[in-house]
């Protein structure tokens, strides 16, 4: 009992009361702070509370009371699985996101934004086995909150909350998942998602086909090399499970296992199904017969003829929709990019109909590049029941959507640029204001303000007396194309020297013509 | 003991084990979930654990086991102090952010992004009295994390972590503060910040003056009406506190009180200083004599002559820098926008030199608008010691920066648009693909794919047989300027009808000329 400097711990009502001395402020704060988590457990007898607090305080003392050592042990880092984005990365990212967003806008989508966190209960029972990966916020009094896990559930919550029955929206934002980060593959605990979704009751498969068209446009536009979109339907999967003899209560669990087939061998997946999830071995093997199949629209027709599957109502609905989907995809000119793949499962609980996932088929563009295993770069599907989970009366709004895996795309493009040693400009500065003389700061400041006020992107050195060579080198290193030079002679003659960094040519221009001349040069380049 | 359907509860090691039946899956999940919070308190005897679990389960049963009622009690909302941004709001926001970012780029800034959360210890002792407003994440094993409170501390952490000695960067991102939300004033617990900062050892006040220039450019550019930037210096404040007789240990606390003068009367602030912070009443009154002063560069000169302040080394340094700052601001042509205001304090602990805050002077633009109290719309200052707090060896990088209060600007602009009944287009769709006939879905899909592939923003109705009037009304309601119409006659003649929504004029165009004609029309409008 009793760490140093601690006199007494007691509980008054449901709040702990501390009497402490010595180095106690820090510790007391810590204790009170931690205690808040536990005072809800008011049913534990008072004596046990004080016993518990003493233990907390002892632990706190053990870890906290070394202020001098602390600084040298202090490791500066970002949290596990997260990273800063450097200016170079930001430039690449901005280009890719611009391209993705402009595709979403080309398809008539509106923008939407939702908070980074949601009420915890909004996220429960939406993600199946993945729910354990949700980041919760600490209970600091008030509502229990969790960081959003995707942009789909917040969208469904938005639709239900505002009773919106029809909407085509895009959303670019960060989401958070407590996954084991395998950073080499571009997987992070914080990452950006770009989602496009169509909500509303429409004639079948038209919005679904548009989603696949969008994925094709984006992946083609980004020139990531050849790709394929695997397509399946949750109802076909459920039909397969049913005709193979999986008990209905195990559909979700077995679907989860099938979803792992792109990362695990059939042997391991089968073992999970049989040993961990209690499936009969012969049932597992029957599933395997189906999930090996993949092909084009002919496979859809073949499955219609399957003696067992053709007896299952759900499967028939799914197959009928896929047939229609392929018809529309042919009209869009993208049918050859699509593969009906019975092993595609998508782990998330909320999908109800067609599901899809785009994968890159090979290393992008050039043979000399390192091959990169990047897995899927876009995915999505139909979720007709999710909005109803939020609506007080259970009213549903059918939805279909897609999510572009931009993080993986970022890492592919970055890798490609590294391979080719491409240099990225991280600023957009057009003009540098320089001087060859001492004591010309005032003139430089007056001049640069004129440029800024004319909308010209300009920089100068934050020095009273910089060297001309240093100033010119800075322009060469950072890719600034133009320099304006002001010195004694120029001031006397009422001119400014305009220098092209690339050609090193200089011309004298009158002050009043400077802005116009710069704008002319910039528009020509 | 024992709620319905519950047989046995026991503890195995540090994990609870449940044996349950009946409606137990939901409850069991809940119990295990809650239990995880408490199993770390492993020191409590086993018998008490089971006792406690039984109580949790009883509570859970009381609140959870009414599935039918539950749904109706379920409130769909965003967390307290947060909100979704509607498509209309997103359009306004995008315009304002574009304008702000283009100003940052005009001044040569690079982009940077940091994670939404930081290691908790990175944020401690940076925010003074405001530290209680930091959102912590729940301890789910691993590191202790907090949501970022601003973009300045993550920037300083980035500089220290990467040993960057010089950088001009901007950062647009969300930050989170557990404040009491007064939503009418545009204050939220989640909000967007736009920061620009210059890090590096430079000649005095040149980067500081550029920061003020940037604030002026942005506020002028957004046409928010007249504004004023209050300027002060932490060293001048410290000098005032010293010569008034404030003990050095109370500088931060008294500075915090002075910071409240824009929201509270002097009477209340004085009371806080004297009654809560233990300052002698005559000391408080001496402070009041100073902090009432505000004016231009002449006030700087006057303070140089102040018999007490002129004896204080810190204050003299601050005054010297302000004199230089005003000189540069005059060269930038913005000196008349700046007021030296001795009451400006800025609560954050990390400022070390010049500080500033921009306030709107009156309701924007038009007299018929409702007056809006929006307080400060931009702020910043110099923080030369923050990077050193992260560096293991305490190496410093001097920094100065600014933050644009875009949320308040958003609400002003939204309010203005509401007042004037301005309609905002939330999509950018240029062309709608319509048909007057039944069974033309296939032709419409082929046609719209051609438009998309040519980069034209196009929509159609997700119906097999939509009515022509419905299609044309949609265009009028959403502001789509052009309609292409395909029907039996057009198909027979190999043409498409192109209709202007505004003039209702229609012309027939051959299929191969359609894209070119649309692009011509769009470039003319």
CSV table of C-alpha atoms in Angstrom, one decimal, chain A residues 33 38 41 43-45 48 51-52 55 71 74-80 82-87 90 94 105-122 125 134-138 140-141 143 145 147-148 157-158 160-162 167-168 170 174 176 178 190 198 201-204 206-207 210 213 217 327-328 331-332 388-392 394 426-429 441-442 445-446 448-449 452-453 455-465, chain B residues 26 29 33 38 41 43-45 48 51-52 55 71-72 74-80 82-87 90 94 105-122 134-138 140-141 143 145 147-148 157-158 160-162 167-168 170 174 176 178 190 198 201-203 206-207 210 213 217 327-328 331-332 388-392 394 426-429 441-442 445-446 448-449 452-453 455-460 462-465:
chain,number,residue,atom,x,y,z
A,33,UNK,CA,-8.3,10.5,-14.6
A,38,UNK,CA,-13.8,2.7,-13.2
A,41,UNK,CA,-18.4,0.2,-11.4
A,43,UNK,CA,-21.1,-1.7,-7.1
A,44,UNK,CA,-17.7,-2.8,-6.0
A,45,UNK,CA,-17.4,-2.3,-2.2
A,48,UNK,CA,-12.0,-2.6,-2.9
A,51,UNK,CA,-7.4,-1.1,-2.8
A,52,UNK,CA,-7.7,-0.8,-6.5
A,55,UNK,CA,-2.6,-0.3,-7.2
A,71,UNK,CA,13.4,13.4,-22.1
A,74,UNK,CA,11.4,10.3,-25.4
A,75,UNK,CA,10.9,8.9,-28.9
A,76,UNK,CA,9.4,11.2,-31.4
A,77,UNK,CA,7.2,9.3,-33.8
A,78,UNK,CA,3.8,9.1,-35.3
A,79,UNK,CA,1.4,6.5,-33.9
A,80,UNK,CA,1.8,2.9,-35.0
A,82,UNK,CA,0.3,6.0,-39.3
A,83,UNK,CA,2.6,8.4,-41.1
A,84,UNK,CA,3.1,12.0,-42.1
A,85,UNK,CA,2.8,12.8,-45.8
A,86,UNK,CA,5.7,14.8,-47.1
A,87,UNK,CA,5.3,17.6,-49.6
A,90,UNK,CA,1.2,15.5,-51.1
A,94,UNK,CA,-3.3,15.8,-54.9
A,105,UNK,CA,-18.2,14.7,-60.7
A,106,UNK,CA,-18.4,13.6,-64.3
A,107,UNK,CA,-21.0,11.0,-63.1
A,108,UNK,CA,-23.1,13.7,-61.4
A,109,UNK,CA,-22.1,13.1,-57.8
A,110,UNK,CA,-22.5,15.7,-55.0
A,111,UNK,CA,-19.9,16.1,-52.2
A,112,UNK,CA,-20.7,15.2,-48.6
A,113,UNK,CA,-18.6,15.2,-45.4
A,114,UNK,CA,-19.3,13.5,-42.1
A,115,UNK,CA,-17.5,13.8,-38.7
A,116,UNK,CA,-14.4,11.7,-38.1
A,117,UNK,CA,-16.1,10.0,-35.2
A,118,UNK,CA,-19.6,8.6,-34.8
A,119,UNK,CA,-21.6,7.5,-31.8
A,120,UNK,CA,-20.2,4.1,-31.0
A,121,UNK,CA,-23.6,2.4,-31.4
A,122,UNK,CA,-23.8,3.6,-35.0
A,125,UNK,CA,-23.0,-4.9,-35.9
A,134,UNK,CA,-12.6,-0.1,-34.6
A,135,UNK,CA,-10.9,2.7,-32.7
A,136,UNK,CA,-12.9,3.8,-29.7
A,137,UNK,CA,-12.5,7.2,-28.1
A,138,UNK,CA,-12.0,7.3,-24.4
A,140,UNK,CA,-14.3,11.5,-21.0
A,141,UNK,CA,-17.9,12.0,-20.0
A,143,UNK,CA,-21.3,10.1,-25.4
A,145,UNK,CA,-17.6,7.6,-29.6
A,147,UNK,CA,-13.6,6.7,-35.2
A,148,UNK,CA,-15.3,5.9,-38.5
A,157,UNK,CA,-26.5,7.1,-41.2
A,158,UNK,CA,-26.8,10.4,-43.0
A,160,UNK,CA,-31.6,7.7,-42.5
A,161,UNK,CA,-31.1,10.7,-40.3
A,162,UNK,CA,-32.1,13.2,-43.0
A,167,UNK,CA,-28.7,10.7,-53.6
A,168,UNK,CA,-25.6,10.3,-55.6
A,170,UNK,CA,-18.9,11.2,-53.3
A,174,UNK,CA,-9.7,9.4,-43.8
A,176,UNK,CA,-9.2,4.4,-39.2
A,178,UNK,CA,-6.6,-1.0,-35.9
A,190,UNK,CA,-5.1,5.7,-41.0
A,198,UNK,CA,-25.9,5.8,-55.5
A,201,UNK,CA,-35.0,2.8,-55.6
A,202,UNK,CA,-34.2,2.4,-59.3
A,203,UNK,CA,-34.6,-0.2,-62.1
A,204,UNK,CA,-32.2,-3.1,-61.5
A,206,UNK,CA,-28.3,0.4,-63.9
A,207,UNK,CA,-26.6,2.2,-61.0
A,210,UNK,CA,-22.4,2.7,-63.6
A,213,UNK,CA,-17.9,1.9,-65.3
A,217,UNK,CA,-12.6,5.0,-66.0
A,327,UNK,CA,-25.7,-6.7,-70.8
A,328,UNK,CA,-25.2,-3.1,-69.5
A,331,UNK,CA,-23.1,-1.4,-73.8
A,332,UNK,CA,-20.6,0.6,-71.7
A,388,UNK,CA,-32.9,0.4,-42.6
A,389,UNK,CA,-30.6,-0.5,-39.7
A,390,UNK,CA,-30.5,3.2,-38.8
A,391,UNK,CA,-34.1,4.1,-39.6
A,392,UNK,CA,-36.4,4.0,-36.5
A,394,UNK,CA,-36.7,0.2,-40.5
A,426,UNK,CA,6.7,20.8,-54.2
A,427,UNK,CA,5.9,24.5,-54.6
A,428,UNK,CA,4.3,26.4,-57.5
A,429,UNK,CA,6.4,29.6,-57.1
A,441,UNK,CA,15.4,44.5,-48.4
A,442,UNK,CA,12.9,47.4,-48.5
A,445,UNK,CA,9.5,43.9,-50.0
A,446,UNK,CA,7.8,46.6,-52.0
A,448,UNK,CA,7.1,41.3,-54.0
A,449,UNK,CA,4.0,42.8,-52.6
A,452,UNK,CA,1.5,39.0,-54.8
A,453,UNK,CA,-1.2,41.6,-55.2
A,455,UNK,CA,-1.8,37.1,-58.2
A,456,UNK,CA,1.8,36.1,-59.1
A,457,UNK,CA,3.3,33.3,-57.0
A,458,UNK,CA,6.5,34.8,-55.6
A,459,UNK,CA,9.2,34.2,-53.0
A,460,UNK,CA,12.2,36.1,-51.6
A,461,UNK,CA,15.0,35.3,-49.2
A,462,UNK,CA,14.2,36.2,-45.5
A,463,UNK,CA,17.6,37.9,-45.2
A,464,UNK,CA,18.7,41.5,-45.1
A,465,UNK,CA,21.7,40.9,-47.3
B,26,UNK,CA,-26.2,-10.2,-28.0
B,29,UNK,CA,-21.1,-9.9,-26.8
B,33,UNK,CA,-17.1,-6.1,-24.6
B,38,UNK,CA,-12.4,-4.0,-16.5
B,41,UNK,CA,-8.2,-4.5,-13.0
B,43,UNK,CA,-6.2,-7.3,-8.8
B,44,UNK,CA,-9.8,-7.5,-7.7
B,45,UNK,CA,-10.5,-10.9,-6.3
B,48,UNK,CA,-15.7,-9.9,-6.9
B,51,UNK,CA,-20.2,-10.4,-8.6
B,52,UNK,CA,-19.4,-7.4,-10.7
B,55,UNK,CA,-24.3,-6.7,-12.1
B,71,UNK,CA,-35.4,0.5,-32.1
B,72,UNK,CA,-37.8,3.3,-31.3
B,74,UNK,CA,-32.6,4.8,-30.9
B,75,UNK,CA,-31.7,8.3,-31.8
B,76,UNK,CA,-29.8,8.9,-35.0
B,77,UNK,CA,-27.5,11.8,-34.7
B,78,UNK,CA,-23.9,13.0,-35.1
B,79,UNK,CA,-21.8,13.3,-31.9
B,80,UNK,CA,-22.3,16.4,-29.8
B,82,UNK,CA,-20.2,17.8,-34.8
B,83,UNK,CA,-22.2,17.9,-38.0
B,84,UNK,CA,-22.4,16.6,-41.5
B,85,UNK,CA,-21.7,18.9,-44.3
B,86,UNK,CA,-24.4,18.9,-46.9
B,87,UNK,CA,-23.6,19.2,-50.6
B,90,UNK,CA,-19.5,21.4,-49.4
B,94,UNK,CA,-14.6,24.1,-51.5
B,105,UNK,CA,0.8,28.6,-52.7
B,106,UNK,CA,1.2,32.1,-54.0
B,107,UNK,CA,3.6,32.6,-51.0
B,108,UNK,CA,5.6,29.5,-51.8
B,109,UNK,CA,4.2,27.0,-49.3
B,110,UNK,CA,4.5,23.3,-49.6
B,111,UNK,CA,1.7,20.9,-48.5
B,112,UNK,CA,2.0,18.6,-45.5
B,113,UNK,CA,-0.3,16.1,-43.8
B,114,UNK,CA,-0.1,14.5,-40.4
B,115,UNK,CA,-2.2,11.8,-38.8
B,116,UNK,CA,-5.5,12.7,-37.0
B,117,UNK,CA,-4.1,11.4,-33.8
B,118,UNK,CA,-0.7,11.8,-32.1
B,119,UNK,CA,0.9,9.9,-29.2
B,120,UNK,CA,-0.8,11.4,-26.2
B,121,UNK,CA,2.6,12.6,-24.7
B,122,UNK,CA,3.2,14.7,-27.8
B,134,UNK,CA,-8.1,17.2,-25.8
B,135,UNK,CA,-9.9,14.1,-27.0
B,136,UNK,CA,-8.1,10.9,-25.9
B,137,UNK,CA,-8.5,7.6,-27.6
B,138,UNK,CA,-9.5,4.6,-25.5
B,140,UNK,CA,-7.2,-0.7,-26.6
B,141,UNK,CA,-3.7,-2.0,-26.0
B,143,UNK,CA,0.1,3.3,-27.5
B,145,UNK,CA,-3.3,8.3,-28.4
B,147,UNK,CA,-6.8,13.5,-31.4
B,148,UNK,CA,-4.8,16.5,-32.6
B,157,UNK,CA,6.7,17.4,-34.1
B,158,UNK,CA,7.3,16.8,-37.8
B,160,UNK,CA,11.9,17.8,-34.8
B,161,UNK,CA,11.3,14.2,-36.0
B,162,UNK,CA,12.8,14.8,-39.4
B,167,UNK,CA,10.3,24.9,-44.2
B,168,UNK,CA,7.3,26.9,-45.4
B,170,UNK,CA,0.5,24.9,-45.4
B,174,UNK,CA,-9.6,18.9,-39.2
B,176,UNK,CA,-10.9,18.3,-32.5
B,178,UNK,CA,-14.0,19.1,-26.5
B,190,UNK,CA,-14.7,19.1,-35.0
B,198,UNK,CA,7.4,29.5,-41.8
B,201,UNK,CA,16.4,31.0,-38.5
B,202,UNK,CA,16.0,34.2,-40.5
B,203,UNK,CA,16.5,37.9,-40.1
B,206,UNK,CA,10.5,39.3,-42.4
B,207,UNK,CA,8.5,36.0,-42.2
B,210,UNK,CA,4.6,37.9,-44.6
B,213,UNK,CA,0.3,40.0,-45.4
B,217,UNK,CA,-4.8,38.9,-48.8
B,327,UNK,CA,8.1,49.2,-41.1
B,328,UNK,CA,7.7,46.1,-43.2
B,331,UNK,CA,6.2,48.5,-47.4
B,332,UNK,CA,3.6,45.8,-47.9
B,388,UNK,CA,12.8,22.2,-29.0
B,389,UNK,CA,10.2,20.6,-26.7
B,390,UNK,CA,10.2,17.6,-29.1
B,391,UNK,CA,13.9,17.5,-30.0
B,392,UNK,CA,15.8,15.0,-27.8
B,394,UNK,CA,16.3,20.5,-27.2
B,426,UNK,CA,-24.3,20.9,-56.0
B,427,UNK,CA,-23.4,19.0,-59.1
B,428,UNK,CA,-21.4,20.0,-62.2
B,429,UNK,CA,-23.4,17.9,-64.7
B,441,UNK,CA,-32.4,2.2,-72.2
B,442,UNK,CA,-29.8,0.4,-74.3
B,445,UNK,CA,-26.4,3.7,-72.0
B,446,UNK,CA,-24.4,3.5,-75.2
B,448,UNK,CA,-23.8,8.3,-72.2
B,449,UNK,CA,-20.7,6.0,-72.2
B,452,UNK,CA,-18.2,10.0,-70.3
B,453,UNK,CA,-15.4,8.7,-72.3
B,455,UNK,CA,-14.7,13.7,-70.5
B,456,UNK,CA,-18.2,15.2,-70.6
B,457,UNK,CA,-20.1,15.3,-67.3
B,458,UNK,CA,-23.3,13.5,-68.0
B,459,UNK,CA,-26.3,11.9,-66.2
B,460,UNK,CA,-29.3,9.8,-67.1
B,462,UNK,CA,-31.9,5.0,-63.7
B,463,UNK,CA,-35.3,3.8,-65.2
B,464,UNK,CA,-36.1,1.6,-68.1
B,465,UNK,CA,-38.9,3.9,-69.3
